[in-house]
Short mmCIF file of C-alpha atoms in Angstrom, two decimals:
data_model
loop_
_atom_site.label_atom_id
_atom_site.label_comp_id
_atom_site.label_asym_id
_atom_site.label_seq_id
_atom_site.Cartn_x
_atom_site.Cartn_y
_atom_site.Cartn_z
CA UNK T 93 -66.10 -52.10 45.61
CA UNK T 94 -65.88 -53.30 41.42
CA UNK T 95 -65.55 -49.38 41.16
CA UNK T 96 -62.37 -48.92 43.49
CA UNK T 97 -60.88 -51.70 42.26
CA UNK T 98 -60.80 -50.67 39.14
CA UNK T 99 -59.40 -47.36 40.38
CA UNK T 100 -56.33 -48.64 41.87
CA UNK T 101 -56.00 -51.49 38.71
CA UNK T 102 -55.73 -47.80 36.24
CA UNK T 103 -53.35 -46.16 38.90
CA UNK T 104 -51.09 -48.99 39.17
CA UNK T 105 -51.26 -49.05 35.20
CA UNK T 106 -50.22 -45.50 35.03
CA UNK T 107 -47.36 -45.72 37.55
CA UNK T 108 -45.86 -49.00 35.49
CA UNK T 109 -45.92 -47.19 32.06
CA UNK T 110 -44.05 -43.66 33.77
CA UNK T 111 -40.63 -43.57 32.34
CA UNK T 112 -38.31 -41.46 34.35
CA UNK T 113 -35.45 -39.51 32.71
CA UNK T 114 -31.91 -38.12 34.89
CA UNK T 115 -30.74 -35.08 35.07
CA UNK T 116 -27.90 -35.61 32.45
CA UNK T 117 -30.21 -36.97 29.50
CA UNK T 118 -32.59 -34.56 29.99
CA UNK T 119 -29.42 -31.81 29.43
CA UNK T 120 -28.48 -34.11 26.85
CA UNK T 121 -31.82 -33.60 24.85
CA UNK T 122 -31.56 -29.75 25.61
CA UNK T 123 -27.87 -29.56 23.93
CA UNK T 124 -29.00 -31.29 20.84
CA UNK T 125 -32.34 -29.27 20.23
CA UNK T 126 -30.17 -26.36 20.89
CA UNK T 127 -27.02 -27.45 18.05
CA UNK T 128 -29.95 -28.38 15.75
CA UNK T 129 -31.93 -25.23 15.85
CA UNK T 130 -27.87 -23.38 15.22
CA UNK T 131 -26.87 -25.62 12.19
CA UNK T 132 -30.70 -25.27 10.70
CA UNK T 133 -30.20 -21.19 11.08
CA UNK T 134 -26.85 -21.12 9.94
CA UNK T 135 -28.02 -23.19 6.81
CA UNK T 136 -30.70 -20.67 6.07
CA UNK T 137 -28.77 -17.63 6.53
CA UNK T 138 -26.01 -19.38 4.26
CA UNK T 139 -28.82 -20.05 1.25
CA UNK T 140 -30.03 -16.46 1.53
CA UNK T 141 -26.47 -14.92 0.95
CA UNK T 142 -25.94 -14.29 4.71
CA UNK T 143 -22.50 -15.25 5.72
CA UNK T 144 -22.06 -13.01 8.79
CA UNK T 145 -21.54 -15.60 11.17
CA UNK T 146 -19.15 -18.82 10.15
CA UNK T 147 -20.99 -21.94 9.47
CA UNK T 148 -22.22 -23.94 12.21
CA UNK T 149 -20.32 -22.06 14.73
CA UNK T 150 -22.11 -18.72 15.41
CA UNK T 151 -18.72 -16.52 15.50
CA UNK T 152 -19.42 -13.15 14.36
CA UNK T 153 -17.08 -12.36 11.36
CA UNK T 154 -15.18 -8.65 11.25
CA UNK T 155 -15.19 -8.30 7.74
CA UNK T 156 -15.65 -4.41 6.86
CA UNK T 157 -16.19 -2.84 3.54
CA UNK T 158 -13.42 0.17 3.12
CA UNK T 159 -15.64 3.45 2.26
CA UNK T 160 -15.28 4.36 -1.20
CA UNK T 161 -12.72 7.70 -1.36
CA UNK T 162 -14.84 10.92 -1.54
CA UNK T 163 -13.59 14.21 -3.12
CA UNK T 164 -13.59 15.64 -0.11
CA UNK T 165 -11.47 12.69 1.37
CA UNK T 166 -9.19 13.48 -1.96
CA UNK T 167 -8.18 17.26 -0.45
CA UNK T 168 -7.99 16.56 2.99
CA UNK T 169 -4.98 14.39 2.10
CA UNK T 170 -3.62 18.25 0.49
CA UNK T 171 -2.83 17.16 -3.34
CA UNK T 172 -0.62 19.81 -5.05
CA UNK T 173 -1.91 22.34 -7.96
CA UNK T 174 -0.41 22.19 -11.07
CA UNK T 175 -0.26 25.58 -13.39
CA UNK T 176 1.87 24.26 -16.39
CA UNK T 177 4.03 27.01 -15.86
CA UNK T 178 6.64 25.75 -13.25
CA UNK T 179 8.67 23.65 -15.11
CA UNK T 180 9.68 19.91 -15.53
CA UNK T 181 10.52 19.56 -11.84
CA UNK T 182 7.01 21.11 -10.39
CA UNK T 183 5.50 18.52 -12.82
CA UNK T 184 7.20 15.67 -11.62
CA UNK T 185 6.52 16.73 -7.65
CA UNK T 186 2.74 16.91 -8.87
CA UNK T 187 2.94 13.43 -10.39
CA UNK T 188 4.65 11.91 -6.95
CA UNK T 189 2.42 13.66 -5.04
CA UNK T 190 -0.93 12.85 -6.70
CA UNK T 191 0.58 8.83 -6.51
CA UNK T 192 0.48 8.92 -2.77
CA UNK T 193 -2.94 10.98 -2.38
CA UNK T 194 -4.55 8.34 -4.71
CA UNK T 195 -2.89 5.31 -2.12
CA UNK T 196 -3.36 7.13 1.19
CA UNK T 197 -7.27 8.57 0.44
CA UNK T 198 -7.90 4.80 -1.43
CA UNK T 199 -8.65 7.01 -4.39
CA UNK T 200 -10.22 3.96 -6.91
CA UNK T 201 -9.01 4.34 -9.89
CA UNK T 202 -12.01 5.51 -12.17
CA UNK T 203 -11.78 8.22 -9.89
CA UNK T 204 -8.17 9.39 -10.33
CA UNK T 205 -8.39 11.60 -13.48
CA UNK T 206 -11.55 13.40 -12.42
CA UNK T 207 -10.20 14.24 -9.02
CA UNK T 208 -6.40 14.90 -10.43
CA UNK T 209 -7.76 17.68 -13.11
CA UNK T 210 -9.53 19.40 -10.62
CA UNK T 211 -5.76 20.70 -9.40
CA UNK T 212 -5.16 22.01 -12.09
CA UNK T 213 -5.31 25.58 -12.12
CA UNK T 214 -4.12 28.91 -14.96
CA UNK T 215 -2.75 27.74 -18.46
CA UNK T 216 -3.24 24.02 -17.21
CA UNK T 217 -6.91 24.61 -16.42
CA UNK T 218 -7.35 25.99 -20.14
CA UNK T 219 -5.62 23.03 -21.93
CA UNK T 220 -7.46 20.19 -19.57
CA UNK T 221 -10.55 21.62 -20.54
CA UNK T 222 -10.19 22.34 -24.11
CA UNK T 223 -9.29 18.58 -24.23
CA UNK T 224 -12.57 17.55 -22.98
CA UNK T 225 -14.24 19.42 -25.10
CA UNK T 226 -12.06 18.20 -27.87
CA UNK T 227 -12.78 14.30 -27.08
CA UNK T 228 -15.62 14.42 -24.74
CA UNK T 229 -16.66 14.40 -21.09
CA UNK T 230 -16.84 10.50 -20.69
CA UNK T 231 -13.68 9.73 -23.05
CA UNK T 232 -11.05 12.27 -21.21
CA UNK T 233 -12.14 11.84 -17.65
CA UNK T 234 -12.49 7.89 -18.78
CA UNK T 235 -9.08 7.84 -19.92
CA UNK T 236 -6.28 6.09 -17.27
CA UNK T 237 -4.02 8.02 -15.00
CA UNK T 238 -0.76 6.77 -17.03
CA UNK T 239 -2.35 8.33 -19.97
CA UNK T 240 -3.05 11.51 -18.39
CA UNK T 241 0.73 11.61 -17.26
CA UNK T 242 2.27 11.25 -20.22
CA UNK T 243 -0.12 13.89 -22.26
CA UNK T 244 1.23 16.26 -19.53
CA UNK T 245 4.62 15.32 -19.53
CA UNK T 246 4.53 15.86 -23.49
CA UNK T 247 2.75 19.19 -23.03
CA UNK T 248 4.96 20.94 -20.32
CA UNK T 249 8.18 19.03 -20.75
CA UNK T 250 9.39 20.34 -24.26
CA UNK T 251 11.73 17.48 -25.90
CA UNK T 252 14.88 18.98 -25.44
CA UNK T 253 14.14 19.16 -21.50
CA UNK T 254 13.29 15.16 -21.43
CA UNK T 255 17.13 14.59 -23.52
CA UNK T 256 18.44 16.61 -20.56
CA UNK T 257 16.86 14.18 -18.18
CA UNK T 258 17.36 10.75 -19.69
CA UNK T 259 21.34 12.26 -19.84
CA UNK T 260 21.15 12.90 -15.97
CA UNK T 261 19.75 9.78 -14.91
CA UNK T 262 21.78 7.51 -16.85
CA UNK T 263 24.69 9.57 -15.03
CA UNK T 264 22.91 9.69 -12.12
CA UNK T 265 25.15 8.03 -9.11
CA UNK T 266 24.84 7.98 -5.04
CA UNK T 267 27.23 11.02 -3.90
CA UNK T 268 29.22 9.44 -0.90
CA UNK T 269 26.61 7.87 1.46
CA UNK T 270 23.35 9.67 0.74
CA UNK T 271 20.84 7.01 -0.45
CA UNK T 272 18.00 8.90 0.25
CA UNK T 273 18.57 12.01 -1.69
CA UNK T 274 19.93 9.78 -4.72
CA UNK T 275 16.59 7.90 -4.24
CA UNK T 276 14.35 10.74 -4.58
CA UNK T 277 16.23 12.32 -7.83
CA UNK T 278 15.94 8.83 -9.12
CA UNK T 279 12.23 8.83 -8.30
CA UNK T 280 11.80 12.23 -9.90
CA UNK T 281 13.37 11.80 -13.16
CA UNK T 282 12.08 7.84 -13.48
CA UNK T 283 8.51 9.49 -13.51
CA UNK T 284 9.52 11.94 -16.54
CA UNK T 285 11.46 9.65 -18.38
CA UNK T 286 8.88 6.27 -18.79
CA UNK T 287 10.11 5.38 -22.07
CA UNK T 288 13.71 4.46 -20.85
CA UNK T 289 11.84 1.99 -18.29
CA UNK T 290 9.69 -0.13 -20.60
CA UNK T 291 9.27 -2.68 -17.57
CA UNK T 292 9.71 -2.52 -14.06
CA UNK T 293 12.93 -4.49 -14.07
CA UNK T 294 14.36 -2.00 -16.33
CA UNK T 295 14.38 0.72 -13.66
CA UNK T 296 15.37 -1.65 -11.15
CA UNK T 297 18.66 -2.35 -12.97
CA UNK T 298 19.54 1.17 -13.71
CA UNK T 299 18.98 2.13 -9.84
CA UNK T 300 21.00 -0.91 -8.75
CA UNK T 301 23.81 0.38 -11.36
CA UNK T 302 24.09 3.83 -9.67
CA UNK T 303 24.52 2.13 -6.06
CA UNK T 304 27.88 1.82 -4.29
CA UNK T 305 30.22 -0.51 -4.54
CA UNK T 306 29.97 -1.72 -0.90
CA UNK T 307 25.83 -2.49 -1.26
CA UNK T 308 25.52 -3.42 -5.33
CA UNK T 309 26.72 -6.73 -5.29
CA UNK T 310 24.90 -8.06 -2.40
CA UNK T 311 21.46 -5.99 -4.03
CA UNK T 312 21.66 -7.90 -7.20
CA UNK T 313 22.55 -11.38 -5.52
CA UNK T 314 18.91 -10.64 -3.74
CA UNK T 315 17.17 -10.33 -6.80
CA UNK T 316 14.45 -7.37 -5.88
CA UNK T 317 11.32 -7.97 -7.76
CA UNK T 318 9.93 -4.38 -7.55
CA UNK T 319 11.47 -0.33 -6.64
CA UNK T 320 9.96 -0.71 -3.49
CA UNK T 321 11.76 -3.94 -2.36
CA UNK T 322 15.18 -2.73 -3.87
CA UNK T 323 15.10 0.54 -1.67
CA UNK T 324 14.54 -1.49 1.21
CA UNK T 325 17.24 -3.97 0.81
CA UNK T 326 19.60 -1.47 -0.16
CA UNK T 327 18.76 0.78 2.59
CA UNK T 328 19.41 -1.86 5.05
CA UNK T 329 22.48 -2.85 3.73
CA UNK T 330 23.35 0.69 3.57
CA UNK T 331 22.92 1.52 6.98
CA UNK T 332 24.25 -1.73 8.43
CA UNK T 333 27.50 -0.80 6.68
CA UNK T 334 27.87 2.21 7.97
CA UNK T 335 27.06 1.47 11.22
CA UNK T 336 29.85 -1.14 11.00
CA UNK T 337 32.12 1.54 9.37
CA UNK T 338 31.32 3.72 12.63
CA UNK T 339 32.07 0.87 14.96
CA UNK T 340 35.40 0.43 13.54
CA UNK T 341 36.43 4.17 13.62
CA UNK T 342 35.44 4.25 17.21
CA UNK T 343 37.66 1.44 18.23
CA UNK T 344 40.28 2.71 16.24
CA UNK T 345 39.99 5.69 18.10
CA UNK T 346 40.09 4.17 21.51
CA UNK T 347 42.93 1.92 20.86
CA UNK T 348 44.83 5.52 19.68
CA UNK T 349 43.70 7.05 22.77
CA UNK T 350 44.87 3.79 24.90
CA UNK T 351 48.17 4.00 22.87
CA UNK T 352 48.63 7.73 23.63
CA UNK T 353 48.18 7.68 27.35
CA UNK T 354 50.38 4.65 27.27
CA UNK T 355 53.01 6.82 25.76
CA UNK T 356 52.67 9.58 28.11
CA UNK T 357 52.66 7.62 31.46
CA UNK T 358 56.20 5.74 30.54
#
């Protein structure tokens, strides 16, 4: 009977001490093991250089690394040759042309000489490489893409040539309402003729200065910072203009027409 008793005196014991948890703390608990375990790993992965997810949230970033440009990335974006023996205008095609193969392929720039020469083809070919044999492998393919421009441009543009040009775009003017060829010309001789354009304000102000009346006050009250910003605004401007200009002609128009069959009917 001692024996029982004491039985039932340890079972009561045990049911007194039982502590009974709900349903919400025990989900409770479960949340905060769970946000600890995330802040410790994101802590970790933060100390080791690991930044793939954002702290303490667990979002996946979508950062990417851009591929460095390949050669064969270079041609597929179809860079012009260059023989030396077309002339200042060829030259200055090549140079545009080679500008927006470097920006489109994301040609870096220690790349840009070495995949630039390998255009060049005939009497060009034979001076490029003479060159590096002259100054060395690492020092002419080292050398910047501005340099390699104007060692070109003083090779296959003979001085007399250059006058010509610096003449013709300090003359240069739009011809009635044709931006975009006056643009390009601009473009074409601005590339030939660097030492006129010390800064890129100075070409801004000489393009502004060959604009129409109707768009060159309002382009210099907008004070464009770079070439590409002042084609833009003047473009706009441009074309807003002459869309007014067409607006007006075509009510002019109907009011004449209105006015003639006016005129005929009495």
């Amino acid at each position: 009977m001692a024996l029982k008793r004491a039985m039932r005196s340890n079972t009561a014991l045990e049911t007194t001490n039982t502590t009974y948890v709900t349903n919400a703390q025990l989900q409770a608990m479960i949340d905060q093991g769970v946000t600890t375990a995330l802040v410790a790993r994101d802590a970790n992965r933060s100390t080791n250089g690991d930044d793939s997810h954002n702290s303490g949230t667990g979002v996946r970033r979508t950062e990417r690394t851009a591929r460095e440009c390949t050669y064969t990335d270079f041609l597929k974006c179809q860079p012009l040759n260059f023989k030396g023996t077309e002339g200042v205008a060829i030259l200055s095609q090549w140079f545009e042309r080679m500008e927006s193969v470097f920006y489109i392929s994301n040609c870096t720039v220690e790349n840009q000489v070495k995949f630039s020469t390998c255009t060049l083809h005939s009497v060009a070919l034979t001076w490029w490489n003479i060159h590096v044999k002259t100054v060395g492998h690492d020092a002419a393919y080292g050398m910047p893409w501005k340099t390699l421009m104007k060692m070109m441009t003083d090779k296959y543009c003979p001085r007399n040539e250059i006058k010509k040009l610096e003449i013709e775009i300090w003359d240069l003017k739009v011809k009635g309402t044709d931006l975009t060829g006056y643009t390009q010309r601009f473009q074409e001789l601005a590339l030939l003729c660097g030492r006129m354009f010390p800064e890129e304000s100075d070409k801004i102000e000489k393009y502004v200065c060959g604009l129409p009346d109707m768009v060159h006050g309002s382009v210099v009250a907008s004070k464009p910072k770079t070439m590409r910003d002042t084609v833009e605004i003047e473009t706009e401007l441009m074309d807003k203009k002459i869309c007014t200009f067409a607006e007006r002609q075509t009510e002019s128009k109907r009011k004449f027409e209105d006015t003639s069959r006016n005129s005929q009917n009495q």
